Coordinates of C-alpha atoms in Angstrom, one line a residue:
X1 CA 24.1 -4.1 119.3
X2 CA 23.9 -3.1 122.9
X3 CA 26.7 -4.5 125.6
X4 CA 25.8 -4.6 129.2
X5 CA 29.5 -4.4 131.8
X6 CA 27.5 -5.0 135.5
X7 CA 29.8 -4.7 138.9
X8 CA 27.9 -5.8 142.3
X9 CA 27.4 -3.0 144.5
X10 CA 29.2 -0.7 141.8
X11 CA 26.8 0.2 139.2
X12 CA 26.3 -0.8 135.5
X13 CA 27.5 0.5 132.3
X14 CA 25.6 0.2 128.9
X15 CA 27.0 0.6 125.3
X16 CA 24.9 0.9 122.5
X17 CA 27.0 0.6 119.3
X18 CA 25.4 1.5 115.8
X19 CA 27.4 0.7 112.5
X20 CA 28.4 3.6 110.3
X21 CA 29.8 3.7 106.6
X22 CA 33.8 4.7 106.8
X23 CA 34.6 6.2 103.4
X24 CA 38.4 6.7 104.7
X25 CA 38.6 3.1 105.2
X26 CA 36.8 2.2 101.8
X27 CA 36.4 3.3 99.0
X28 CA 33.2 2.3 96.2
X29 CA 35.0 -0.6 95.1
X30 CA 35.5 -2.1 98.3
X31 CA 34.0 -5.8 99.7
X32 CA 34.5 -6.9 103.0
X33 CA 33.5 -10.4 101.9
X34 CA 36.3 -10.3 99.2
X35 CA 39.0 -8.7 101.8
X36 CA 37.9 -11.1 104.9
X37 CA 39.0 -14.0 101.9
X38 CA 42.4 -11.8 101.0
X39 CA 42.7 -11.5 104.4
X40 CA 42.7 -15.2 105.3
X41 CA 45.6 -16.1 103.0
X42 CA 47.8 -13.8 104.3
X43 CA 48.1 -15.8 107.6
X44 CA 48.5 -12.9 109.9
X45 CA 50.8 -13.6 113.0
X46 CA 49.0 -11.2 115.7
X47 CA 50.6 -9.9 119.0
X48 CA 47.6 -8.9 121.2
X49 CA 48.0 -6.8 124.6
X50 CA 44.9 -5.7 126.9
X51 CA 44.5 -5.8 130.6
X52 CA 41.1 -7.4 130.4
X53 CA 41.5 -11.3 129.0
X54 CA 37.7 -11.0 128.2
X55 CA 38.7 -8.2 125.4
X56 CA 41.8 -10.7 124.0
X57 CA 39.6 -13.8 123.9
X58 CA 37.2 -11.3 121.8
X59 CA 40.1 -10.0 119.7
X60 CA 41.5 -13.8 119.5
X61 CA 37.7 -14.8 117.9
X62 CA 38.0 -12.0 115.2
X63 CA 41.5 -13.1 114.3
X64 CA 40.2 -16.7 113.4
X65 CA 37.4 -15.6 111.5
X66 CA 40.2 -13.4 108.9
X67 CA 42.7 -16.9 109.2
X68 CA 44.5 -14.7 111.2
X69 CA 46.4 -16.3 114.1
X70 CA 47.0 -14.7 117.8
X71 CA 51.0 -15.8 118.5
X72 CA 51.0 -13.6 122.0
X73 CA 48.3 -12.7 124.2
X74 CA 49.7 -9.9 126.8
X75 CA 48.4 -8.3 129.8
X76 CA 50.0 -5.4 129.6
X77 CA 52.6 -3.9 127.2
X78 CA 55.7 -4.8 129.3
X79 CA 54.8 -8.3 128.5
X80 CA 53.9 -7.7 125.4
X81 CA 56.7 -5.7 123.9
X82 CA 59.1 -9.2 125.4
X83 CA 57.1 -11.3 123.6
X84 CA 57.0 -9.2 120.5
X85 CA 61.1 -9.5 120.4
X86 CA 60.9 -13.2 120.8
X87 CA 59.1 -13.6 118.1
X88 CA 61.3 -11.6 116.1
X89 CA 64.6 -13.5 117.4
X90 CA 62.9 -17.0 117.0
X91 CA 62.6 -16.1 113.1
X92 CA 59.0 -15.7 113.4
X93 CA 58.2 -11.8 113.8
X94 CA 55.0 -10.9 114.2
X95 CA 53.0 -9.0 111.5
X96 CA 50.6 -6.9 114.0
X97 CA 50.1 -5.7 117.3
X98 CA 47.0 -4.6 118.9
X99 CA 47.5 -3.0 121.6
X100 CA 44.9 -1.3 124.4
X101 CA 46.3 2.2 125.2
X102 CA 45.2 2.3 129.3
X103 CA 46.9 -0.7 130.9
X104 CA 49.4 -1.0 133.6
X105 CA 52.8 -1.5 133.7
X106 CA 53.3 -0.6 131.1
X107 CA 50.6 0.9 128.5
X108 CA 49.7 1.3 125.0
X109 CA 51.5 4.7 124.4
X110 CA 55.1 3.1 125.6
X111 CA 54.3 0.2 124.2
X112 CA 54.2 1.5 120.6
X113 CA 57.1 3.8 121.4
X114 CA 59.3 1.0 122.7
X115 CA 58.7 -1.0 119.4
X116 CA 59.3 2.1 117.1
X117 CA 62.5 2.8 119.2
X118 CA 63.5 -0.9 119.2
X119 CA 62.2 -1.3 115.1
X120 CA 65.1 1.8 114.2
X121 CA 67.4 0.7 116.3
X122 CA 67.9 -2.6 114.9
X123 CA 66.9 -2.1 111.2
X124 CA 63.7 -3.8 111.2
X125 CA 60.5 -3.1 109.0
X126 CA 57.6 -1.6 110.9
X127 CA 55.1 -3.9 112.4
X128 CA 51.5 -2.8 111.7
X129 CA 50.5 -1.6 115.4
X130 CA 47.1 -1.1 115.9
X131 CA 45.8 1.1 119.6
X132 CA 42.0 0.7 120.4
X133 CA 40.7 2.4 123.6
X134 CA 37.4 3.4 125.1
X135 CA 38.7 6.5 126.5
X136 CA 41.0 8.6 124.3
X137 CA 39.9 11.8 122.9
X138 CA 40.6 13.0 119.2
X139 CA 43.7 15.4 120.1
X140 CA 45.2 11.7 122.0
X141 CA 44.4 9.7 118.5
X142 CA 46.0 12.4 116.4
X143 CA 49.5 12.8 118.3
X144 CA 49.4 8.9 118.3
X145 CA 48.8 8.6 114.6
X146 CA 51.4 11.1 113.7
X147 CA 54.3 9.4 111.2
X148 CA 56.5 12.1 112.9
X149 CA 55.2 12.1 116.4
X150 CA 56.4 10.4 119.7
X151 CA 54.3 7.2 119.2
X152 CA 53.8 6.5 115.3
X153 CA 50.9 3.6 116.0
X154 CA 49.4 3.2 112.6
X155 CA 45.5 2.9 113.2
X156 CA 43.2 3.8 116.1
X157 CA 40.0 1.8 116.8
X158 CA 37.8 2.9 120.2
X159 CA 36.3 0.2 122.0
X160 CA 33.9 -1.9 121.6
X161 CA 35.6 -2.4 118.7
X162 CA 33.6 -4.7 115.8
X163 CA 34.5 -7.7 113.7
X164 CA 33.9 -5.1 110.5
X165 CA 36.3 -2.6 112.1
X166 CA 38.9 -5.4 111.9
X167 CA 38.5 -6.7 108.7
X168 CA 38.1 -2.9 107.2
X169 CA 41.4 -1.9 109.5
X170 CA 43.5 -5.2 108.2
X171 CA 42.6 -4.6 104.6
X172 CA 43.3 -1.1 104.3
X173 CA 46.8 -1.8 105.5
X174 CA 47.4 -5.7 104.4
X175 CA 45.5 -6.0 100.7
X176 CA 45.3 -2.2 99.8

């Protein structure tokens, strides 16, 4: 598919995305029709933070589709990470949080951080947190990826991110 982003009097930018085959993500037995319908029954509880409300509406749609449910929209991670512990002392923790990596306040990096921090700290199992960005280059991803590193995020996606990427990212972590 091809996405069009168009400012007045600033220019255009055009992204042309073309579907490519994963194999760390799969493997031969794999079904995205069968893990969309694991998916579903899992009820996911979602925290979701981007500075752009256009890109959580989109996230939001591709939650629905796997019966997974978005319990905190955030525009930045400051507001985010608050609404993660409220979850968490309402009873009802959240199971994922997808996070954008360049926002302000507070961004994507800290964000992830914070929650690590605040996760050993209070004896709490790790929530599935999941960075997407347009920008970040593949010495970023790996020091955010790292089990031992600063950050400890547990999947990378780069923007435009796809309703496959989702599915394929959810299932390697939630029915695998």
């Amino acid at each position: 598919y091809v996405r069009a982003y168009s400012r007045l009097n600033k220019g255009s930018i055009f992204i042309a995305c073309i579907p490519t085959y994963c194999p760390d993500l799969m493997d031969n037995d794999y079904n995205r029709n069968e893990a969309m319908e694991r998916l579903r029954k899992k009820g996911l509880r979602v925290v979701v933070a981007d500075d752009v409300q256009y890109n959580i509406t989109l996230i939001s749609q591709y939650l629905s589709k796997i019966g997974a449910k978005l319990v905190a929209p955030a525009l930045n991670g400051e507001q985010a990470f608050m609404k993660w512990i409220h979850l968490i002392n309402q009873n009802t923790p959240a199971d994922v949080i997808v996070s954008d990596i360049d926002m302000p306040i507070v961004d994507g990096r800290a964000l992830c951080k914070q929650v690590r921090e605040y996760e050993r700290r209070n004896g709490l199992n790790k929530c599935f947190i999941l960075l997407i960005s347009g920008n970040d280059h593949e010495k970023d991803i790996k020091d955010l990826l790292n089990p031992a590193g600063e950050y400890r995020a547990d999947f990378f996606l780069k923007k435009p991110i796809t309703m496959e990427e989702i599915i394929d990212c959810f299932a390697k972590r939630f029915i695998n």
